[in-house]
Amino acid sequence: RQPLAEVLADTTARRPADRGVRTALAPGLAAAGIVVVALAIVLSGFTRGPVVPVASPTAATATATATLTPTPTPTTDPRAVPFATGASLGAVLWAPDGKIFAVLDQVPAVIHFFSRAGESLGDIPGRNLAWIDATRYIVLCWPDTDPSAAQAFVGRVGQIALTQIPGVYYEELVGNGHGAVALVLPSMNDYVVWSSGQLSKARSGKPVSWSADGQELALLHVDYLTLQASAEVVGLSGQRLAAAPSLKSFAEGLAVLFSPDGHRVALSAGPGRLPFIVDIATGRTTSVGTTPVVSMAWASDTRLLTVPEDPFPLSLAAWDLEGKPVQIPAQPADRVYVSSTGVISLVQDNTGTLSELVLLDPPKEPAAITFLGQCGPVWSPDGGVAVVVCYHSPSNSTEAFFITP
């Protein structure tokens, strides 16, 4: 079998890019040489649960805004640099330039902003967010528990003032990082695109991910009676570029990933629950493997990595664009993530409550970090750092870390 470095070295180096993907929560990573500062949490006139900054040795006199009941430390590995704790930290969303990121706090619906160095940049009330550009965002808020009556606002990091966008929306939205944000309408099968302060007319489909250059948008058309879906790729103005057949599989939790060059899109389940690849230029679809998958990620423009659900224990698999297997060294994995620079990160859910994060960055030796609880990395657009949010179920607590390859 080829070494992993050779398997993935058959294409030109990819450009740094946020890869389009719709998956379950994926927490992130950071820098070994970083000096962690105590985070002074900025309140904006609303009540929220405590987010406790983690003080650095150089900021021993700093005081936290609240005190949590002591919980087990998720990891003591020095390569994982903690910067915040809280009861319900969740999804991590990097700004397009990788200098700022947002962490969604699920209860009671607050979004925390941090710099790449771990400094708190303030909080806003909200349940979901998409980046317009390096500092501006659209945030969704709703006054009650109905997620189909969300209000949308345009804001800028460091400023309290928000500008409301007319209309009501569903709980999901996705930005291309180049000035456009697709917002799902309450029907859950229609959307509008916000750009330069203007809203497009309603278009059919549920937006799930953008290509790295922001020119292509992947949509799902979902039958909510059967939960089956079909997929298509459209341009900025809504014109169809490619379509996929009915997936005949559950749409919820479906991963939709553009290749780094934006020429193809991979879907984690289709006919027979098998993943497949759509060539956007030709519309050709290619099934991948013979087994449904639990996770997948593009390793390069021509290599797709998956974690098939069988056999057990689970392990990593690699495929070419024809859906043929590529031999790689055996590598246990339950979930797979890949940075824009090609660092492969695998999560292995071990017995009990332990998870192991393994970083593969040939020719370096693999690096493994053990966490007490569930975790997963979210890489910065340039691939230089990631944020990992670790969830510890017995204590119902979360902690956020930086990790670098």
XYZ file of C-alpha atoms in Angstrom:
405
model
C 0.000 0.000 0.000
C 1.145 3.504 -0.773
C 2.083 5.736 2.149
C -0.651 8.245 2.852
C 1.599 11.115 1.759
C 1.997 9.576 -1.720
C -1.710 8.832 -2.038
C -2.575 12.476 -1.483
C 0.349 13.984 -3.396
C -0.979 13.377 -6.898
C -2.561 16.819 -7.226
C -1.270 20.343 -7.064
C -1.288 22.014 -3.694
C -4.715 23.377 -2.900
C -5.411 26.997 -2.210
C -6.422 27.916 1.341
C -10.189 27.844 1.373
C -13.193 27.244 3.569
C -14.661 24.074 2.189
C -18.400 23.988 1.736
C -19.976 21.359 3.963
C -23.175 20.706 5.787
C -22.659 18.304 8.641
C -23.305 17.902 12.319
C -21.469 20.156 14.733
C -17.746 20.188 14.118
C -15.658 21.957 16.722
C -12.071 23.426 15.969
C -8.187 23.992 16.653
C -5.112 26.395 17.428
C -1.530 27.493 17.942
C 1.234 25.859 19.946
C 3.198 29.055 20.327
C 0.138 31.079 21.293
C -0.016 33.034 24.529
C -3.490 32.514 25.933
C -4.978 35.618 27.485
C -7.787 35.699 30.001
C -10.982 36.418 28.121
C -13.087 39.252 29.481
C -16.591 38.335 28.375
C -18.487 41.355 27.067
C -22.197 41.440 27.879
C -24.517 43.367 25.598
C -27.472 43.989 27.869
C -28.949 40.499 27.924
C -28.864 37.465 30.183
C -26.868 34.407 29.162
C -25.259 31.372 30.681
C -21.686 31.696 31.949
C -18.763 31.412 29.565
C -15.657 31.187 31.686
C -12.408 32.456 30.212
C -9.366 30.284 30.831
C -6.602 32.394 32.349
C -3.076 32.129 31.047
C 0.033 32.088 33.255
C 0.671 35.693 32.153
C -2.764 36.811 33.270
C -3.059 35.219 36.674
C -4.725 38.261 38.181
C -7.622 38.262 35.714
C -11.026 37.349 37.090
C -13.668 35.284 35.299
C -17.194 36.539 34.846
C -18.743 33.460 36.451
C -17.789 30.255 38.228
C -18.892 26.824 37.090
C -19.142 23.723 39.207
C -15.739 22.011 38.952
C -15.721 19.427 36.180
C -13.109 16.966 34.946
C -10.511 18.530 32.651
C -11.208 17.308 29.073
C -7.477 17.039 28.368
C -4.166 17.964 29.947
C -2.226 17.585 26.698
C -0.145 20.772 26.269
C -0.795 20.723 22.510
C -4.456 21.556 23.233
C -4.599 25.166 24.470
C -7.879 25.926 26.305
C -9.440 29.362 25.925
C -13.070 29.157 27.129
C -15.524 26.936 28.994
C -19.304 26.964 29.167
C -22.378 24.793 29.541
C -23.380 24.624 25.879
C -20.654 25.816 23.490
C -21.338 24.354 20.054
C -20.693 25.106 16.384
C -17.585 27.087 15.390
C -17.761 29.437 12.393
C -14.562 31.031 11.050
C -14.639 34.391 9.278
C -13.371 34.157 5.671
C -9.934 35.630 6.454
C -9.406 33.344 9.458
C -8.676 36.188 11.910
C -11.974 35.945 13.802
C -14.351 33.129 14.627
C -17.754 32.754 16.260
C -18.856 30.074 18.726
C -22.568 29.367 19.016
C -23.804 28.964 22.583
C -26.981 26.922 22.435
C -28.544 27.912 25.769
C -29.701 30.640 26.046
C -28.909 31.483 22.391
C -25.767 33.638 22.490
C -22.947 33.946 19.953
C -19.407 34.613 21.210
C -16.733 36.197 19.012
C -13.018 35.482 19.460
C -9.840 36.530 17.754
C -7.451 33.924 16.403
C -5.329 34.553 19.525
C -8.229 33.616 21.828
C -9.205 37.160 22.838
C -12.913 37.765 23.434
C -14.376 40.223 20.931
C -17.827 40.390 22.515
C -21.151 38.574 22.426
C -24.479 39.034 20.681
C -27.850 37.334 21.218
C -28.629 34.913 18.400
C -29.122 31.295 17.399
C -27.274 31.038 14.100
C -24.868 33.111 12.050
C -23.273 33.342 8.596
C -20.325 35.511 7.606
C -20.741 38.141 4.896
C -17.051 39.049 4.848
C -14.133 39.324 7.294
C -16.041 41.385 9.905
C -19.721 41.528 8.898
C -22.289 38.805 9.503
C -25.991 38.002 9.380
C -27.416 36.666 12.637
C -30.751 34.927 13.207
C -32.815 35.575 16.322
C -36.341 34.566 17.178
C -38.432 35.755 20.112
C -40.061 32.400 20.867
C -39.405 28.709 20.259
C -40.667 28.720 16.655
C -37.566 28.351 14.419
C -39.618 29.217 11.308
C -40.216 32.788 12.498
C -36.629 33.972 12.831
C -35.646 37.574 12.298
C -32.387 38.345 10.456
C -29.991 41.185 11.258
C -26.768 42.480 9.713
C -24.009 43.245 12.213
C -20.300 43.908 12.471
C -17.907 42.439 15.032
C -17.159 44.982 17.763
C -20.335 46.986 17.167
C -23.603 46.570 19.070
C -25.916 48.096 16.441
C -27.759 45.610 14.214
C -29.707 46.364 11.023
C -32.793 44.223 10.473
C -33.402 42.497 7.142
C -37.087 42.507 6.123
C -39.015 39.244 6.369
C -38.989 36.119 8.517
C -36.771 33.082 8.030
C -36.118 29.506 9.075
C -33.243 28.647 11.425
C -30.655 27.886 8.729
C -28.475 30.182 6.608
C -25.152 29.813 4.822
C -22.707 32.481 3.642
C -20.173 32.298 0.825
C -17.655 34.609 2.531
C -17.653 36.842 -0.550
C -20.613 39.075 0.271
C -23.600 36.755 -0.281
C -25.692 34.849 2.283
C -28.470 32.379 1.451
C -31.324 32.389 3.982
C -33.869 29.577 4.205
C -37.514 30.698 4.193
C -40.154 29.272 6.595
C -41.313 26.770 3.938
C -37.879 25.093 4.413
C -37.796 24.421 0.659
C -37.277 27.973 -0.586
C -34.581 30.559 -0.011
C -33.438 34.085 -0.799
C -29.924 35.439 -1.298
C -28.848 38.617 0.524
C -26.072 40.585 -1.172
C -25.020 44.245 -0.929
C -28.072 45.064 1.172
C -30.511 43.570 -1.348
C -32.637 40.416 -1.249
C -33.211 38.253 -4.304
C -36.619 36.875 -5.198
C -37.510 33.586 -3.535
C -35.923 30.556 -5.206
C -36.736 26.864 -4.884
C -34.488 24.650 -2.752
C -32.790 24.479 0.620
C -29.218 25.880 0.500
C -26.627 23.729 2.258
C -23.125 24.792 1.128
C -21.139 27.110 -1.135
C -18.083 26.361 -3.225
C -14.811 27.860 -1.984
C -14.902 30.683 -4.541
C -18.486 31.560 -3.603
C -19.790 31.129 -7.162
C -21.716 27.848 -6.733
C -24.422 26.898 -4.235
C -25.542 23.350 -3.437
C -29.273 22.913 -2.808
C -31.487 20.124 -1.535
C -35.110 19.692 -2.587
C -36.675 17.799 0.306
C -39.958 15.899 0.460
C -40.784 16.382 4.123
C -43.368 13.595 4.089
C -40.804 10.945 3.129
C -37.656 12.941 4.087
C -36.186 11.989 0.716
C -34.344 14.569 -1.331
C -32.827 15.485 -4.661
C -29.873 17.830 -5.065
C -28.658 20.436 -7.527
C -25.906 23.004 -7.896
C -26.799 26.533 -8.966
C -24.913 29.727 -9.730
C -25.179 33.068 -7.941
C -28.219 34.102 -9.949
C -29.944 30.751 -9.355
C -29.238 29.153 -12.739
C -28.897 25.365 -12.606
C -25.364 24.076 -13.195
C -25.832 20.399 -12.317
C -28.429 18.094 -10.775
C -28.334 14.807 -8.902
C -31.003 12.083 -8.863
C -33.381 11.505 -5.979
C -31.214 10.443 -3.087
C -33.783 7.988 -1.727
C -32.251 8.575 1.654
C -32.883 10.738 4.682
C -32.009 14.348 3.948
C -31.423 15.277 7.584
C -27.728 15.146 8.444
C -26.717 14.680 4.809
C -23.198 15.972 4.107
C -22.747 17.968 0.884
C -19.119 18.868 0.125
C -17.604 20.790 -2.766
C -14.171 19.649 -3.892
C -11.454 22.231 -3.181
C -11.421 23.374 -6.835
C -15.235 23.577 -6.952
C -15.499 21.258 -9.969
C -17.335 18.477 -8.138
C -19.636 17.956 -5.195
C -19.812 14.834 -3.026
C -22.948 13.744 -1.188
C -22.784 11.327 1.707
C -25.846 9.295 0.704
C -27.746 8.565 -2.491
C -29.479 5.579 -4.069
C -28.810 2.560 -1.880
C -27.529 5.000 0.804
C -24.163 5.024 -0.973
C -22.147 8.244 -1.282
C -21.623 9.652 -4.753
C -19.791 12.387 -6.645
C -21.363 14.812 -9.133
C -19.206 16.357 -11.852
C -20.659 19.870 -12.152
C -19.478 20.469 -15.734
C -20.921 17.247 -17.166
C -23.625 16.332 -14.645
C -22.181 12.828 -14.422
C -22.717 10.999 -11.109
C -20.409 8.307 -9.731
C -21.181 6.040 -6.784
C -18.418 5.567 -4.243
C -17.831 2.182 -2.624
C -20.366 -0.455 -1.655
C -21.133 0.593 1.926
C -22.905 3.631 3.423
C -20.609 6.041 5.239
C -20.697 7.827 8.584
C -18.224 10.575 7.635
C -16.368 11.919 4.598
C -14.040 14.732 3.475
C -12.110 15.742 0.353
C -8.375 15.098 0.738
C -7.612 16.811 -2.584
C -9.346 17.669 -5.862
C -9.148 13.993 -6.892
C -9.285 12.068 -3.603
C -12.301 11.537 -1.353
C -11.893 10.121 2.151
C -14.732 8.260 3.862
C -15.420 6.276 6.995
C -17.657 3.359 5.888
C -20.154 2.133 8.471
C -19.006 -1.442 7.928
C -16.888 -3.391 8.837
C -16.405 -2.723 12.528
C -14.195 -1.327 14.009
C -14.494 1.600 11.620
C -11.501 2.737 9.576
C -10.550 5.301 6.940
C -10.998 4.618 3.209
C -9.864 6.588 0.132
C -11.412 6.783 -3.349
C -10.594 8.250 -6.741
C -13.023 10.196 -8.937
C -14.211 6.982 -10.598
C -15.344 5.626 -7.241
C -12.523 3.091 -7.137
C -10.692 2.376 -3.873
C -7.202 3.766 -3.304
C -5.047 1.622 -1.046
C -3.874 3.450 2.078
C -2.419 2.260 5.391
C -5.000 1.004 7.883
C -6.199 3.912 10.026
C -8.933 3.561 12.687
C -11.435 6.433 12.498
C -15.009 7.311 13.383
C -14.982 10.766 11.750
C -12.644 12.466 9.276
C -11.847 16.153 8.656
C -9.284 17.735 6.312
C -7.791 21.227 6.512
C -7.262 23.438 3.449
C -3.553 22.551 3.617
C -4.260 18.825 3.559
C -3.805 17.919 7.236
C -6.066 14.936 7.903
C -7.658 14.843 11.346
C -9.383 11.706 12.545
C -11.604 11.334 15.593
C -11.669 7.939 17.256
C -14.471 7.449 19.771
C -13.019 4.992 22.239
C -14.787 3.058 24.960
C -16.441 5.053 27.727
C -16.314 8.827 27.256
C -12.861 9.140 25.693
C -12.169 10.512 22.200
C -8.828 10.594 20.446
C -7.980 13.260 17.874
C -5.272 12.050 15.468
C -3.523 14.524 13.150
C -1.902 13.131 9.994
C 0.450 15.588 8.302
C 3.056 13.569 6.356
C 6.001 13.407 6.535
C 5.517 14.344 10.209
C 4.767 11.566 12.660
C 1.051 11.211 13.528
C 0.025 13.223 16.601
C -2.716 11.949 18.925
C -4.516 13.986 21.601
C -6.942 12.298 23.982
C -10.056 14.138 25.167
C -12.497 13.243 27.941
C -15.729 13.653 25.973
C -16.893 14.063 22.391
C -14.906 16.384 20.129
C -14.169 17.357 16.542
C -11.995 20.002 14.844
C -13.036 23.060 12.828
C -10.088 24.338 10.802
C -9.327 27.961 10.002
C -9.551 28.839 6.286
C -5.750 28.861 5.935
C -5.440 25.515 7.721
C -3.019 26.912 10.287
C -5.148 26.421 13.381
C -8.353 24.735 14.462
C -10.821 25.045 17.290
C -11.995 21.953 19.147
C -15.076 22.128 21.344
C -15.138 19.163 23.696
C -18.443 18.022 25.213
C -18.313 16.072 28.465
C -21.713 14.387 28.899
C -21.550 13.316 32.579
C -21.034 16.912 33.709
C -22.978 18.405 30.762
C -20.187 20.913 30.163
C -18.120 22.107 27.211
C -14.623 23.505 26.780
C -12.974 25.074 23.730
C -9.348 24.503 22.714
C -6.894 25.666 20.074
C -4.760 23.065 18.282
C -2.152 23.378 15.543
C -0.778 20.615 13.315
